[in-house]
Each structure stands twice: as structure tokens, then as C-alpha cells.
Coordinates of C-alpha atoms and ligand atoms in Angstrom, one line a residue:
M201 CA 97.6 84.6 83.4
E202 CA 94.6 85.6 85.5
L203 CA 94.0 83.5 88.7
R204 CA 90.5 83.2 90.1
L205 CA 89.2 81.6 93.3
E206 CA 85.4 81.3 93.5
K207 CA 83.6 80.5 96.8
F208 CA 86.8 78.8 98.0
T209 CA 86.1 76.9 101.2
K210 CA 88.5 74.9 103.3
A211 CA 87.8 72.7 106.3
F212 CA 90.1 70.6 108.4
G213 CA 87.8 67.9 109.8
P214 CA 84.9 69.7 111.5
V215 CA 86.7 73.1 111.5
T216 CA 86.1 75.4 108.6
V217 CA 89.0 77.9 108.3
I218 CA 88.0 79.5 105.0
Q219 CA 84.5 80.1 103.9
D220 CA 83.3 81.2 100.4
M221 CA 86.4 83.3 99.6
D222 CA 86.3 85.1 96.2
L223 CA 89.7 86.3 94.9
T224 CA 90.8 87.4 91.4
V225 CA 94.5 88.2 90.7
G226 CA 94.9 89.9 87.4
S227 CA 97.3 88.8 84.7
G228 CA 100.8 90.1 85.7
E229 CA 99.6 91.4 89.0
M230 CA 101.3 91.0 92.3
M231 CA 98.8 90.5 95.1
A232 CA 99.5 90.4 98.8
L233 CA 97.7 88.1 101.1
L234 CA 98.1 90.0 104.4
G235 CA 96.8 89.3 107.8
P236 CA 97.5 88.1 111.4
S237 CA 98.9 84.7 112.2
G238 CA 96.3 81.9 111.7
C239 CA 93.9 83.9 109.4
G240 CA 94.3 81.4 106.6
K241 CA 97.0 82.9 104.3
S242 CA 99.1 79.7 103.9
T243 CA 96.0 77.6 103.6
T244 CA 94.9 79.6 100.6
L245 CA 98.3 79.3 99.0
F246 CA 98.4 75.5 99.6
A247 CA 95.0 75.2 97.9
I248 CA 96.2 77.2 94.9
C249 CA 99.3 75.2 94.4
G250 CA 97.4 71.9 94.9
I251 CA 99.0 70.7 98.1
H252 CA 95.7 70.9 99.9
K253 CA 92.4 69.7 98.3
M254 CA 89.7 72.4 98.4
T255 CA 86.6 71.5 100.4
G256 CA 84.4 73.7 98.2
G257 CA 84.6 76.2 95.4
R258 CA 86.5 76.4 92.2
L259 CA 90.0 77.6 91.1
Y260 CA 90.7 78.9 87.6
F261 CA 94.0 79.7 85.8
G262 CA 92.8 81.8 83.0
D263 CA 89.8 80.0 81.5
R264 CA 91.0 76.6 82.7
D265 CA 89.3 75.0 85.8
V266 CA 92.2 73.5 87.7
T267 CA 90.2 72.7 90.9
S268 CA 90.8 68.9 90.5
V269 CA 94.2 69.1 88.6
P270 CA 97.0 67.4 90.7
A271 CA 99.7 69.7 92.0
Q272 CA 102.4 68.5 89.6
Q273 CA 100.2 69.3 86.6
R274 CA 99.5 72.9 87.7
S275 CA 101.8 75.5 86.3
V276 CA 102.9 77.0 89.6
G277 CA 106.2 78.0 91.1
V278 CA 106.4 78.1 94.9
V279 CA 108.9 79.7 97.3
F280 CA 108.5 79.0 101.0
Q281 CA 109.9 80.7 104.1
N282 CA 112.4 77.9 104.8
Y283 CA 113.7 77.9 101.2
A284 CA 114.3 74.1 101.5
L285 CA 117.1 73.8 98.9
Y286 CA 118.7 70.4 98.5
P287 CA 121.8 70.7 100.7
H288 CA 123.9 68.2 98.8
M289 CA 123.3 69.8 95.4
T290 CA 125.0 72.9 94.0
A291 CA 123.0 76.0 93.2
E292 CA 123.1 75.0 89.6
Q293 CA 121.7 71.5 90.3
N294 CA 119.1 73.0 92.6
I295 CA 117.9 75.4 90.0
G296 CA 117.9 72.8 87.2
F297 CA 116.2 70.1 89.3
P298 CA 112.6 70.6 88.1
L299 CA 113.8 70.2 84.5
K300 CA 115.9 67.2 85.3
V301 CA 112.8 65.5 86.8
M302 CA 111.0 66.3 83.5
R303 CA 114.0 64.5 81.7
Q304 CA 114.9 67.5 79.6
P305 CA 118.1 67.3 77.6
K306 CA 121.3 68.4 79.6
A307 CA 122.1 71.2 77.2
E308 CA 118.6 72.6 77.4
I309 CA 118.8 72.5 81.2
A310 CA 122.2 74.2 81.3
K311 CA 120.8 77.0 79.1
E312 CA 117.7 77.6 81.2
V313 CA 119.7 77.5 84.5
Q314 CA 122.0 80.2 83.1
R315 CA 119.0 82.3 82.0
L316 CA 117.4 82.1 85.5
A317 CA 120.7 82.6 87.3
D318 CA 121.2 85.8 85.3
L319 CA 117.7 87.0 86.1
V320 CA 118.3 86.6 89.9
Q321 CA 121.9 87.7 89.5
I322 CA 123.8 84.7 91.0
G323 CA 125.5 83.6 87.8
D324 CA 128.9 83.5 89.4
L325 CA 127.7 81.3 92.4
L326 CA 126.4 78.3 90.6
D327 CA 129.1 75.9 91.8
R328 CA 128.3 76.5 95.5
R329 CA 126.2 74.4 97.8
P330 CA 123.5 76.1 99.9
A331 CA 125.7 76.0 103.1
Q332 CA 128.2 78.2 101.2
L333 CA 125.6 80.8 100.3
S334 CA 124.2 83.7 102.3
G335 CA 120.5 83.7 103.2
G336 CA 119.7 86.2 100.4
Q337 CA 121.7 84.2 97.9
Q338 CA 119.9 81.0 98.9
Q339 CA 116.6 82.8 98.5
R340 CA 117.6 83.8 95.0
V341 CA 118.4 80.2 94.2
A342 CA 114.9 79.1 95.5
L343 CA 113.3 81.8 93.4
A344 CA 115.2 80.7 90.3
R345 CA 114.2 77.1 90.9
A346 CA 110.5 78.1 91.4
M347 CA 110.6 79.9 88.0
I348 CA 112.6 77.6 85.8
R349 CA 109.5 75.8 84.5
K350 CA 108.1 79.1 83.4
P351 CA 105.0 78.8 85.6
D352 CA 101.8 80.7 85.0
V353 CA 101.7 81.6 88.7
L354 CA 104.3 82.4 91.3
L355 CA 103.4 81.8 94.9
L356 CA 105.6 83.2 97.7
D357 CA 104.9 82.3 101.3
E358 CA 106.8 84.6 103.7
P359 CA 109.8 84.4 101.5
L360 CA 111.8 87.0 103.4
A361 CA 111.0 86.0 107.0
N362 CA 114.4 84.4 107.6
L363 CA 116.5 87.3 106.3
D364 CA 118.0 90.1 108.3
A365 CA 116.6 93.6 108.0
K366 CA 119.0 94.9 105.3
L367 CA 118.8 91.8 103.1
R368 CA 115.0 91.8 103.4
L369 CA 115.0 95.3 102.0
E370 CA 117.2 94.3 99.2
M371 CA 115.3 91.1 98.3
R372 CA 112.0 93.0 98.4
A373 CA 113.1 95.2 95.6
E374 CA 114.7 92.2 93.8
I375 CA 111.6 90.0 93.9
R376 CA 109.5 92.9 92.7
R377 CA 111.9 93.6 89.8
I378 CA 111.9 89.9 88.7
Q379 CA 108.1 89.8 88.9
R380 CA 107.8 92.9 86.8
E381 CA 110.4 91.8 84.3
T382 CA 108.8 88.4 83.7
G383 CA 105.2 89.7 84.0
I384 CA 104.3 86.7 86.0
T385 CA 101.1 86.6 88.1
A386 CA 102.1 86.4 91.7
I387 CA 100.8 86.1 95.2
L388 CA 102.9 87.1 98.2
V389 CA 101.8 85.8 101.6
T390 CA 103.0 88.0 104.5
H391 CA 102.0 89.3 107.8
D392 CA 104.3 92.3 107.4
Q393 CA 102.3 95.2 106.2
V394 CA 105.4 97.1 105.0
E395 CA 106.3 94.2 102.8
A396 CA 102.8 94.0 101.4
M397 CA 102.6 97.8 100.8
S398 CA 106.0 98.2 99.2
M399 CA 105.9 95.1 96.9
C400 CA 102.4 94.6 95.7
D401 CA 99.9 96.1 93.3
R402 CA 97.0 95.3 95.5
I403 CA 96.5 93.8 99.0
A404 CA 93.9 91.4 100.2
L405 CA 93.7 91.9 103.9
M406 CA 92.4 88.7 105.7
R407 CA 91.0 88.1 109.1
D408 CA 89.6 84.8 110.4
G409 CA 89.5 83.2 107.0
K410 CA 87.8 86.1 105.2
I411 CA 89.0 89.0 103.0
V412 CA 88.0 92.1 104.9
Q413 CA 89.3 94.6 102.3
L414 CA 90.9 94.3 98.9
D415 CA 92.5 97.5 97.6
T416 CA 95.7 99.2 96.4
P417 CA 98.1 99.9 99.2
E418 CA 97.4 103.7 99.0
R419 CA 93.7 103.3 99.1
M420 CA 93.7 100.8 101.9
Y421 CA 95.9 103.2 104.0
A422 CA 94.0 106.3 103.3
D423 CA 90.5 104.8 103.1
P424 CA 90.3 101.8 105.4
A425 CA 86.9 100.0 105.6
S426 CA 87.2 99.3 109.3
Q427 CA 89.1 100.0 112.5
F428 CA 90.9 96.6 112.1
V429 CA 92.2 97.6 108.6
A430 CA 93.2 101.1 109.8
G431 CA 95.1 99.5 112.7
F432 CA 96.8 96.8 110.6
L433 CA 98.4 99.2 108.1
G434 CA 100.8 101.9 109.1
N435 CA 104.1 101.9 111.1
P436 CA 104.1 103.5 113.6
P437 CA 100.4 102.6 114.0
I438 CA 97.4 104.9 114.0
S439 CA 96.1 106.1 117.3
F440 CA 92.5 105.5 118.3
L441 CA 90.7 108.0 120.4
P442 CA 87.1 107.6 121.9
A443 CA 85.0 110.7 121.1
R444 CA 81.4 111.9 121.3
A445 CA 80.0 113.4 118.2
G446 CA 77.7 116.4 118.8
E447 CA 78.0 119.9 117.3
Q448 CA 81.7 119.3 117.7
L449 CA 83.7 116.2 118.6
A450 CA 84.2 116.0 122.4
I451 CA 87.5 114.3 123.3
G452 CA 87.9 113.1 126.9
Q453 CA 86.5 115.3 129.6
S454 CA 87.4 118.8 128.4
Q455 CA 88.6 119.1 124.8
V456 CA 87.0 119.4 121.4
L457 CA 87.9 119.0 117.7
P458 CA 85.8 120.3 114.8
R459 CA 83.4 117.7 113.2
P460 CA 84.9 116.3 110.0
A461 CA 82.9 117.2 106.9
G462 CA 80.4 114.5 105.9
L463 CA 80.3 112.8 109.3
E464 CA 76.6 112.2 109.9
V465 CA 76.3 110.3 113.2
Q466 CA 75.8 111.6 116.8
G467 CA 77.0 110.0 120.0
D468 CA 79.9 107.7 120.9
I469 CA 82.4 107.0 118.1
V470 CA 86.1 106.2 117.8
L471 CA 88.5 108.5 115.9
G472 CA 91.5 107.2 114.1
I473 CA 94.4 109.7 113.7
R474 CA 97.7 108.7 112.1
P475 CA 100.9 109.9 113.6
E476 CA 101.7 112.1 110.6
H477 CA 98.4 113.9 111.0
F478 CA 99.0 115.1 114.6
G479 CA 101.7 117.6 115.7
P480 CA 102.8 121.2 115.8
Q481 CA 102.9 121.3 112.0
H482 CA 99.1 121.1 112.1
G483 CA 98.6 124.2 114.2
Q484 CA 97.0 124.0 117.6
G485 CA 93.9 122.5 119.2
L486 CA 94.7 119.7 121.7
H487 CA 96.4 120.3 125.0
G488 CA 98.5 117.6 126.7
E489 CA 101.7 116.3 128.1
V490 CA 104.5 114.5 126.4
I491 CA 104.8 111.0 128.0
F492 CA 107.0 109.2 125.6
V493 CA 109.8 110.1 123.2
E494 CA 111.5 107.5 121.0
P495 CA 114.3 108.7 118.6
Q496 CA 114.4 106.7 115.4
G497 CA 117.2 108.4 113.6
R498 CA 115.6 110.8 111.0
E499 CA 112.4 111.0 113.0
E500 CA 111.1 110.6 116.5
L501 CA 107.9 109.2 117.9
V502 CA 106.2 111.3 120.6
D503 CA 103.2 110.2 122.6
V504 CA 101.0 112.9 124.1
Q505 CA 98.6 112.3 127.0
L506 CA 95.7 114.6 126.3
D507 CA 94.2 116.6 129.1
G508 CA 91.0 115.0 130.1
G509 CA 91.9 111.6 128.6
G510 CA 93.2 109.9 125.5
I511 CA 96.7 109.4 124.0
L512 CA 97.8 110.5 120.5
R513 CA 101.1 109.6 118.8
A514 CA 103.0 112.0 116.6
I515 CA 105.9 111.5 114.3
L516 CA 108.2 114.5 114.1
P517 CA 111.5 115.3 112.4
T518 CA 114.4 114.8 114.8
G519 CA 115.6 118.1 116.1
D520 CA 112.3 119.4 117.1
P521 CA 113.0 120.1 120.8
V522 CA 110.4 118.0 122.6
K523 CA 111.2 116.5 126.0
L524 CA 109.4 114.1 128.3
G525 CA 107.0 116.1 130.5
D526 CA 106.7 119.1 128.1
R527 CA 103.3 120.7 127.9
V528 CA 102.1 120.9 124.3
N529 CA 99.2 122.4 122.3
W530 CA 99.2 120.6 118.9
G531 CA 96.7 120.4 116.0
V532 CA 95.2 117.6 114.0
S533 CA 94.9 117.6 110.2
G534 CA 91.1 117.8 110.1
G535 CA 90.7 116.3 106.6
N536 CA 92.5 113.2 107.6
I537 CA 90.5 112.2 110.7
L538 CA 89.0 108.7 110.3
A539 CA 85.8 107.9 112.2
F540 CA 84.5 104.5 113.3
S541 CA 81.5 103.2 115.1
T542 CA 82.2 101.7 118.5
E543 CA 81.9 98.3 116.7
G544 CA 84.8 99.3 114.5
V545 CA 82.9 100.0 111.3
R546 CA 84.0 103.0 109.2
L547 CA 81.6 105.9 109.3
Ligands
ATP81 N1 96.6 70.7 108.6 C1 95.8 71.4 109.4 N2 94.9 70.8 110.3 C2 94.0 71.5 111.1 N3 94.0 72.9 111.1 C3 94.9 73.5 110.3 C4 95.8 72.9 109.4 N4 96.5 73.8 108.8 C5 96.1 75.0 109.2 N5 95.1 74.9 110.1 C6 94.4 76.0 110.8 O1 93.9 76.8 109.8 C7 94.0 78.2 110.2 C8 94.7 79.0 109.2 O2 96.1 78.5 109.2 P1 97.2 79.1 108.1 O3 98.4 78.3 108.3 O4 96.5 79.2 106.8 O5 97.4 80.5 108.8 P2 98.4 81.7 108.3 O6 97.5 82.9 108.0 O7 99.3 81.2 107.2 O8 99.2 82.0 109.6 P3 100.8 82.4 109.8 O9 101.0 83.9 109.5 O10 101.0 82.0 111.3 O11 101.6 81.5 108.9 C9 94.6 78.2 111.6 O12 93.6 78.3 112.6 C10 95.3 76.8 111.7 O13 95.4 76.4 113.0
MG82 MG1 101.4 80.8 107.1

């Protein structure tokens, strides 16, 4: 079912934290709400599930205006970061609880619990209490409980934040599988760009209560609307380099790069160069000295202090013999240079 926010505004007392936000999540789509701490992600989610009243604007589930519908009567399943299972209940009782509240017959509840437990693959753990389950298993129980009423919309607020790195990886894939299998419309709130990029069909990137770009992960990465977006996506992050646009791009005191095709402006700008677009594999062009090397297993990160000013980061396959203090002359993939105004607007 499609979910649509129109001119959503939220104020706490005199402070407006979201102003006139429009957001449409397509039927069966998984949308990430991504952004730094305090930008309004959870506030948006709370408004959608009905915990917070909206100050202004409308919310639609399909054609139905649910703006004033109480939370219990909205068809939403929610999973929070602290999965908040009932500690004295078994996994089975936790999952079945929403149906018990609705006074469904016992046999019906048992059947539905089994269906959900199979979906999240914890069928053999139903007798255990939360304390006897791992973090990832608890998260699966929480997910099953959120989905047992067959909600129209699934809302996930930082559902993986409490898990260790390996489990997080596993649960990322699991949640995506379950979302695809059920075809449920979902919103994932996260401040982790890797999570947003790997799990979601599209990303709404928020800053200060506004959506600054809404796009597929690939497009947002390759074609960011601003320096903020370019800096938010990508790990290791993009490097920014002040430059002067004339016949060529002047870098620092003494070096130049060719002007990217289509760049119209003259004068001071900021270049954005991703680590995979700088290095010996791109030929030669910029002279500098290696000031930082960080092995990361398969790859290593290398920072180069450019002669005449500026630092660029490269990501190279491990085994390339680069040492601290080495002099290098490395190229940039010209077609992938991003240019921004000094105010951070994409040129
Ligand atoms: N109940 C409240 N009363 C007053 N201000 C609030 C309340 N809840 C949230 N805020 C403010 O609204 C803004 C958005 O908060 P929100 O919790 O939505 O951020 P977030 O994007 O989820 O951040 P995080 O990544 O840290 O969870 C913040 O400035 C926060 O201080
Ligand atoms: Mg939050």
C-alpha cells in the first residue's frame, strides 16, 4: 500500500522540527530515512505510526486519510532499536501478543505465530524467553511481532543499532528478504549510510527537518545534489578540495587538473573526489606525499598531501607497495570529478 505525507509539519511547543515535508513511499517499496542525529527521522516515524499528533499536513495510507486515526487503528507494525520484548513472556507469547489483545481464538493465534516464526526463521526457539535469545534472535522476534497483524506498513527505527557488526550484516539481508517476500511497504530509519544503501530501494536524505535529496542509492552516490549529500554517502568518505576554475582547474599553489566537461563557472569552487577515483590506476597528474596508510584487509586507505596544498584520499588493493613518506604522482578519473560552489551547491 502506498504511503503519502503531504506538507507534514511537526512542532514541539514553539520549536518547529519538521516543516512542510512531502514524502511518498510506493507500494512494496522500502524507503530509508537517512540523516544525522536530530534531523527528524524518528519524529517522522512517530507521526506515521500515530504516537505523535501531526502539527500540520496530511497522511494517507493508499487513498485513506489517516491523519486523525488513532495509533491502534492504523495498520502499522513498528520495530524500535531497543526491541522491547516482554521479558516474562516466551518468544511465542511475544509474537502472538498483538492477536491476543484482539481476542483472536487460540488456534488461530498458534497458526499465525508459526507462520511468522517460519518467516523469520526462529521456529525452534519459540519456548525461550528474551533473556535466553541472542540479540539477532530477539530482533527476529520483534520483527515477527510487528508483522503478525499483517500491517499495511512496516516502520523500522534503527532496528540493527544494538547488534554487533557480523549480526548486523546478517540481519540487514534478513530484513530485506522478509520485506521482499511479504511485499510490505516499509520505512527504515537509520543514520548508517551503508545500511540505507544496502537495504533500501530509495533513500530520503534529511537534514534539519527537511529532505535534501530523494533518490535511488546509486543515483544519490553518483549524482549528489549538494556537498552535504556527497559527504554523507560513501565509506571511506569523499575528499573535498578547494580549486579555482579558469582554463584549467588550479589546485593549491602549483598544480592543475583538466576542466570537467560541462562545468560552466569560473572562480573559486570545491571539488569532490571519491577515493576510488584517485590513485595510480588513473594515470598521473597530481604530485604529493603519502601522509597516512591504513590497511583494511583487502584494501588500504592512503592519504596524499598534494604539493601546494590539499589532501586526497585513495583506496588501493592491499599489496600495492605504498609507504608513509613516499612521493607519488597519481591521476584522477576526470569523468567522476564532482564540482560544488563554495556554498556547497552542486555545479
Ligand atoms: N518530545 C520532544 N520534545 C521536544 N523536542 C523534541 C522531542 N522529540 C524530538 N525533539 C527534537 O526534534 C528534533 C528531531 O528529533 P528526532 O528524534 O526526530 O531526531 P532523529 O533524526 O531521530 O535523531 P537520532 O538519529 O539521534 O535518533 C531534535 O532536535 C529533537 O531534539
Ligand atoms: Mg531517532
